[in-house]
Amino acid sequence: MIDLKKAQKQIFQNKVRKGFNTTNVHQEFCYLIEETGEACHAYNQQLPDLGEELADMAIYVLGLAEMLKIDLEEEILKKINKNEQREYRNINGIITRTKDA
């Protein structure tokens, strides 16, 4: 199992060591969007590097979290719990949230 806190710090330190962007948050979001496009392309074309493209997306998200001083592991766990508490119903084929936790 991956330790997200450790991975988040490791990803950021790699960016620092290699001289990559560590301050321009907007730029990192743009890179994340680019990686998302690459993953979508890999999926649509059934390319063998889809997993690597998804990993790139995760790496950018973890790097952004570290840049913004957000404990992403904690946020993910809170969001999972919140989603589990939500109730949904199917109305004419559209899933609709009925209760917000």
Short mmCIF file of N, CA and C in Angstrom, two decimals:
data_model
loop_
_atom_site.label_atom_id
_atom_site.label_comp_id
_atom_site.label_asym_id
_atom_site.label_seq_id
_atom_site.Cartn_x
_atom_site.Cartn_y
_atom_site.Cartn_z
N MET A 1 0.85 -1.18 0.00
CA MET A 1 0.00 0.00 0.00
C MET A 1 0.90 1.24 0.00
N ILE A 2 0.49 2.22 -0.76
CA ILE A 2 1.27 3.45 -0.87
C ILE A 2 0.97 4.39 0.31
N ASP A 3 1.99 5.01 0.81
CA ASP A 3 1.87 6.03 1.85
C ASP A 3 1.78 7.38 1.13
N LEU A 4 0.57 7.92 1.03
CA LEU A 4 0.38 9.15 0.25
C LEU A 4 1.15 10.32 0.83
N LYS A 5 1.23 10.42 2.15
CA LYS A 5 1.98 11.53 2.76
C LYS A 5 3.45 11.48 2.33
N LYS A 6 4.00 10.28 2.38
CA LYS A 6 5.40 10.11 1.98
C LYS A 6 5.57 10.37 0.48
N ALA A 7 4.66 9.85 -0.32
CA ALA A 7 4.74 10.03 -1.77
C ALA A 7 4.62 11.51 -2.14
N GLN A 8 3.73 12.21 -1.47
CA GLN A 8 3.52 13.64 -1.72
C GLN A 8 4.82 14.39 -1.50
N LYS A 9 5.49 14.12 -0.40
CA LYS A 9 6.77 14.79 -0.11
C LYS A 9 7.86 14.36 -1.08
N GLN A 10 7.90 13.08 -1.41
CA GLN A 10 8.90 12.56 -2.34
C GLN A 10 8.75 13.19 -3.73
N ILE A 11 7.52 13.31 -4.18
CA ILE A 11 7.26 13.92 -5.49
C ILE A 11 7.73 15.37 -5.49
N PHE A 12 7.42 16.11 -4.43
CA PHE A 12 7.82 17.51 -4.36
C PHE A 12 9.34 17.64 -4.31
N GLN A 13 9.99 16.80 -3.51
CA GLN A 13 11.46 16.86 -3.40
C GLN A 13 12.12 16.54 -4.75
N ASN A 14 11.54 15.63 -5.51
CA ASN A 14 12.06 15.33 -6.83
C ASN A 14 11.96 16.55 -7.74
N LYS A 15 10.85 17.28 -7.64
CA LYS A 15 10.68 18.50 -8.42
C LYS A 15 11.75 19.52 -8.05
N VAL A 16 12.00 19.66 -6.75
CA VAL A 16 13.02 20.61 -6.27
C VAL A 16 14.39 20.20 -6.79
N ARG A 17 14.77 18.93 -6.62
CA ARG A 17 16.09 18.44 -7.04
C ARG A 17 16.33 18.64 -8.54
N LYS A 18 15.28 18.47 -9.32
CA LYS A 18 15.45 18.52 -10.78
C LYS A 18 15.14 19.89 -11.37
N GLY A 19 14.80 20.84 -10.51
CA GLY A 19 14.58 22.21 -10.98
C GLY A 19 13.24 22.45 -11.64
N PHE A 20 12.27 21.58 -11.38
CA PHE A 20 10.93 21.78 -11.94
C PHE A 20 10.17 22.85 -11.15
N ASN A 21 9.08 23.29 -11.72
CA ASN A 21 8.23 24.29 -11.09
C ASN A 21 7.76 23.82 -9.70
N THR A 22 7.92 24.69 -8.72
CA THR A 22 7.42 24.39 -7.37
C THR A 22 6.64 25.57 -6.79
N THR A 23 6.39 26.58 -7.59
CA THR A 23 5.72 27.78 -7.06
C THR A 23 4.51 28.21 -7.88
N ASN A 24 4.47 27.93 -9.16
CA ASN A 24 3.39 28.40 -10.02
C ASN A 24 2.27 27.37 -10.06
N VAL A 25 1.29 27.56 -9.19
CA VAL A 25 0.18 26.61 -9.06
C VAL A 25 -0.63 26.53 -10.35
N HIS A 26 -0.89 27.67 -10.96
CA HIS A 26 -1.65 27.68 -12.21
C HIS A 26 -0.98 26.81 -13.27
N GLN A 27 0.32 26.91 -13.38
CA GLN A 27 1.06 26.12 -14.36
C GLN A 27 0.90 24.63 -14.07
N GLU A 28 0.93 24.26 -12.82
CA GLU A 28 0.78 22.84 -12.45
C GLU A 28 -0.61 22.33 -12.81
N PHE A 29 -1.64 23.17 -12.61
CA PHE A 29 -2.99 22.76 -13.02
C PHE A 29 -3.04 22.57 -14.54
N CYS A 30 -2.35 23.42 -15.28
CA CYS A 30 -2.30 23.27 -16.74
C CYS A 30 -1.62 21.96 -17.12
N TYR A 31 -0.53 21.62 -16.44
CA TYR A 31 0.14 20.34 -16.70
C TYR A 31 -0.78 19.17 -16.38
N LEU A 32 -1.54 19.29 -15.30
CA LEU A 32 -2.48 18.23 -14.92
C LEU A 32 -3.54 18.05 -16.01
N ILE A 33 -4.03 19.15 -16.54
CA ILE A 33 -5.01 19.07 -17.63
C ILE A 33 -4.39 18.39 -18.85
N GLU A 34 -3.15 18.74 -19.15
CA GLU A 34 -2.45 18.12 -20.28
C GLU A 34 -2.32 16.61 -20.06
N GLU A 35 -1.94 16.21 -18.86
CA GLU A 35 -1.79 14.78 -18.56
C GLU A 35 -3.15 14.07 -18.63
N THR A 36 -4.21 14.76 -18.23
CA THR A 36 -5.55 14.18 -18.33
C THR A 36 -5.90 13.93 -19.79
N GLY A 37 -5.57 14.87 -20.65
CA GLY A 37 -5.79 14.69 -22.08
C GLY A 37 -5.00 13.51 -22.63
N GLU A 38 -3.77 13.37 -22.18
CA GLU A 38 -2.94 12.24 -22.63
C GLU A 38 -3.53 10.91 -22.17
N ALA A 39 -4.06 10.88 -20.95
CA ALA A 39 -4.67 9.66 -20.44
C ALA A 39 -5.94 9.33 -21.23
N CYS A 40 -6.73 10.34 -21.53
CA CYS A 40 -7.94 10.13 -22.32
C CYS A 40 -7.59 9.61 -23.70
N HIS A 41 -6.55 10.18 -24.31
CA HIS A 41 -6.10 9.72 -25.62
C HIS A 41 -5.65 8.25 -25.55
N ALA A 42 -4.88 7.92 -24.53
CA ALA A 42 -4.40 6.54 -24.36
C ALA A 42 -5.58 5.58 -24.20
N TYR A 43 -6.59 6.02 -23.46
CA TYR A 43 -7.78 5.18 -23.28
C TYR A 43 -8.52 5.01 -24.60
N ASN A 44 -8.77 6.13 -25.28
CA ASN A 44 -9.51 6.08 -26.54
C ASN A 44 -8.82 5.24 -27.60
N GLN A 45 -7.49 5.30 -27.61
CA GLN A 45 -6.72 4.56 -28.61
C GLN A 45 -6.31 3.18 -28.12
N GLN A 46 -6.71 2.83 -26.90
CA GLN A 46 -6.36 1.55 -26.28
C GLN A 46 -4.86 1.33 -26.29
N LEU A 47 -4.13 2.38 -25.89
CA LEU A 47 -2.67 2.32 -25.86
C LEU A 47 -2.20 1.64 -24.57
N PRO A 48 -1.04 1.01 -24.63
CA PRO A 48 -0.54 0.29 -23.45
C PRO A 48 -0.04 1.20 -22.33
N ASP A 49 0.11 2.50 -22.58
CA ASP A 49 0.64 3.39 -21.54
C ASP A 49 -0.44 4.11 -20.74
N LEU A 50 -1.68 3.64 -20.80
CA LEU A 50 -2.76 4.27 -20.03
C LEU A 50 -2.43 4.33 -18.54
N GLY A 51 -1.92 3.25 -17.99
CA GLY A 51 -1.56 3.23 -16.56
C GLY A 51 -0.52 4.27 -16.22
N GLU A 52 0.46 4.43 -17.09
CA GLU A 52 1.50 5.44 -16.87
C GLU A 52 0.92 6.84 -16.92
N GLU A 53 -0.02 7.07 -17.84
CA GLU A 53 -0.65 8.39 -17.93
C GLU A 53 -1.49 8.69 -16.69
N LEU A 54 -2.19 7.68 -16.18
CA LEU A 54 -2.94 7.86 -14.93
C LEU A 54 -1.99 8.15 -13.77
N ALA A 55 -0.84 7.47 -13.77
CA ALA A 55 0.16 7.72 -12.73
C ALA A 55 0.67 9.16 -12.83
N ASP A 56 0.89 9.65 -14.04
CA ASP A 56 1.32 11.04 -14.21
C ASP A 56 0.30 11.99 -13.61
N MET A 57 -0.98 11.72 -13.84
CA MET A 57 -2.03 12.56 -13.27
C MET A 57 -1.95 12.57 -11.74
N ALA A 58 -1.80 11.39 -11.15
CA ALA A 58 -1.72 11.29 -9.70
C ALA A 58 -0.50 12.03 -9.17
N ILE A 59 0.60 11.93 -9.88
CA ILE A 59 1.83 12.62 -9.46
C ILE A 59 1.63 14.13 -9.47
N TYR A 60 0.98 14.65 -10.50
CA TYR A 60 0.72 16.10 -10.53
C TYR A 60 -0.22 16.52 -9.40
N VAL A 61 -1.24 15.71 -9.12
CA VAL A 61 -2.16 16.04 -8.03
C VAL A 61 -1.42 16.04 -6.70
N LEU A 62 -0.60 15.03 -6.46
CA LEU A 62 0.16 14.97 -5.20
C LEU A 62 1.15 16.13 -5.11
N GLY A 63 1.80 16.47 -6.21
CA GLY A 63 2.72 17.61 -6.21
C GLY A 63 2.00 18.90 -5.91
N LEU A 64 0.83 19.09 -6.50
CA LEU A 64 0.03 20.28 -6.22
C LEU A 64 -0.36 20.35 -4.75
N ALA A 65 -0.77 19.22 -4.21
CA ALA A 65 -1.15 19.19 -2.80
C ALA A 65 0.01 19.62 -1.92
N GLU A 66 1.19 19.16 -2.23
CA GLU A 66 2.37 19.54 -1.43
C GLU A 66 2.67 21.03 -1.61
N MET A 67 2.56 21.54 -2.83
CA MET A 67 2.79 22.96 -3.07
C MET A 67 1.82 23.81 -2.25
N LEU A 68 0.58 23.32 -2.12
CA LEU A 68 -0.47 24.07 -1.43
C LEU A 68 -0.57 23.74 0.06
N LYS A 69 0.35 22.88 0.53
CA LYS A 69 0.37 22.48 1.94
C LYS A 69 -0.93 21.81 2.37
N ILE A 70 -1.45 20.96 1.48
CA ILE A 70 -2.67 20.20 1.76
C ILE A 70 -2.29 18.74 1.99
N ASP A 71 -2.74 18.18 3.10
CA ASP A 71 -2.52 16.76 3.38
C ASP A 71 -3.55 15.98 2.57
N LEU A 72 -3.16 15.56 1.37
CA LEU A 72 -4.10 14.94 0.46
C LEU A 72 -4.63 13.61 1.00
N GLU A 73 -3.80 12.88 1.70
CA GLU A 73 -4.26 11.61 2.28
C GLU A 73 -5.44 11.88 3.22
N GLU A 74 -5.29 12.87 4.07
CA GLU A 74 -6.36 13.23 5.02
C GLU A 74 -7.61 13.69 4.26
N GLU A 75 -7.42 14.51 3.24
CA GLU A 75 -8.55 15.02 2.46
C GLU A 75 -9.28 13.90 1.73
N ILE A 76 -8.53 12.95 1.19
CA ILE A 76 -9.16 11.82 0.49
C ILE A 76 -9.98 10.99 1.46
N LEU A 77 -9.42 10.70 2.62
CA LEU A 77 -10.16 9.91 3.61
C LEU A 77 -11.42 10.62 4.07
N LYS A 78 -11.35 11.93 4.27
CA LYS A 78 -12.54 12.70 4.65
C LYS A 78 -13.58 12.66 3.54
N LYS A 79 -13.14 12.79 2.30
CA LYS A 79 -14.07 12.80 1.17
C LYS A 79 -14.70 11.42 0.96
N ILE A 80 -13.92 10.36 1.14
CA ILE A 80 -14.49 9.01 1.04
C ILE A 80 -15.60 8.84 2.05
N ASN A 81 -15.34 9.26 3.28
CA ASN A 81 -16.35 9.16 4.34
C ASN A 81 -17.58 9.99 3.99
N LYS A 82 -17.37 11.20 3.51
CA LYS A 82 -18.49 12.07 3.12
C LYS A 82 -19.32 11.41 2.02
N ASN A 83 -18.64 10.86 1.02
CA ASN A 83 -19.36 10.21 -0.08
C ASN A 83 -20.14 8.99 0.39
N GLU A 84 -19.59 8.26 1.35
CA GLU A 84 -20.29 7.09 1.88
C GLU A 84 -21.56 7.48 2.62
N GLN A 85 -21.58 8.67 3.21
CA GLN A 85 -22.74 9.14 3.96
C GLN A 85 -23.83 9.71 3.06
N ARG A 86 -23.50 10.05 1.84
CA ARG A 86 -24.46 10.64 0.93
C ARG A 86 -25.45 9.59 0.43
N GLU A 87 -26.66 10.06 0.19
CA GLU A 87 -27.69 9.18 -0.37
C GLU A 87 -28.04 9.68 -1.76
N TYR A 88 -28.31 8.74 -2.65
CA TYR A 88 -28.62 9.05 -4.03
C TYR A 88 -29.88 8.31 -4.45
N ARG A 89 -30.51 8.83 -5.47
CA ARG A 89 -31.63 8.11 -6.07
C ARG A 89 -31.56 8.29 -7.58
N ASN A 90 -32.15 7.35 -8.27
CA ASN A 90 -32.16 7.36 -9.72
C ASN A 90 -33.50 7.95 -10.18
N ILE A 91 -33.42 9.11 -10.82
CA ILE A 91 -34.62 9.75 -11.34
C ILE A 91 -34.50 9.79 -12.87
N ASN A 92 -35.29 8.97 -13.52
CA ASN A 92 -35.28 8.90 -14.98
C ASN A 92 -33.87 8.68 -15.55
N GLY A 93 -33.13 7.81 -14.92
CA GLY A 93 -31.79 7.48 -15.40
C GLY A 93 -30.69 8.43 -14.97
N ILE A 94 -31.04 9.44 -14.16
CA ILE A 94 -30.06 10.41 -13.68
C ILE A 94 -29.88 10.20 -12.18
N ILE A 95 -28.64 9.93 -11.79
CA ILE A 95 -28.33 9.74 -10.37
C ILE A 95 -28.30 11.11 -9.69
N THR A 96 -29.13 11.28 -8.66
CA THR A 96 -29.26 12.56 -7.97
C THR A 96 -28.99 12.37 -6.48
N ARG A 97 -28.23 13.27 -5.91
CA ARG A 97 -27.95 13.23 -4.47
C ARG A 97 -29.19 13.71 -3.74
N THR A 98 -29.60 12.95 -2.72
CA THR A 98 -30.78 13.32 -1.96
C THR A 98 -30.44 13.92 -0.60
N LYS A 99 -29.23 13.62 -0.10
CA LYS A 99 -28.82 14.10 1.22
C LYS A 99 -27.34 14.41 1.15
N ASP A 100 -26.94 15.55 1.66
CA ASP A 100 -25.51 15.91 1.67
C ASP A 100 -24.98 15.75 3.09
N ALA A 101 -23.88 15.04 3.19
CA ALA A 101 -23.24 14.85 4.50
C ALA A 101 -22.08 15.82 4.63
#
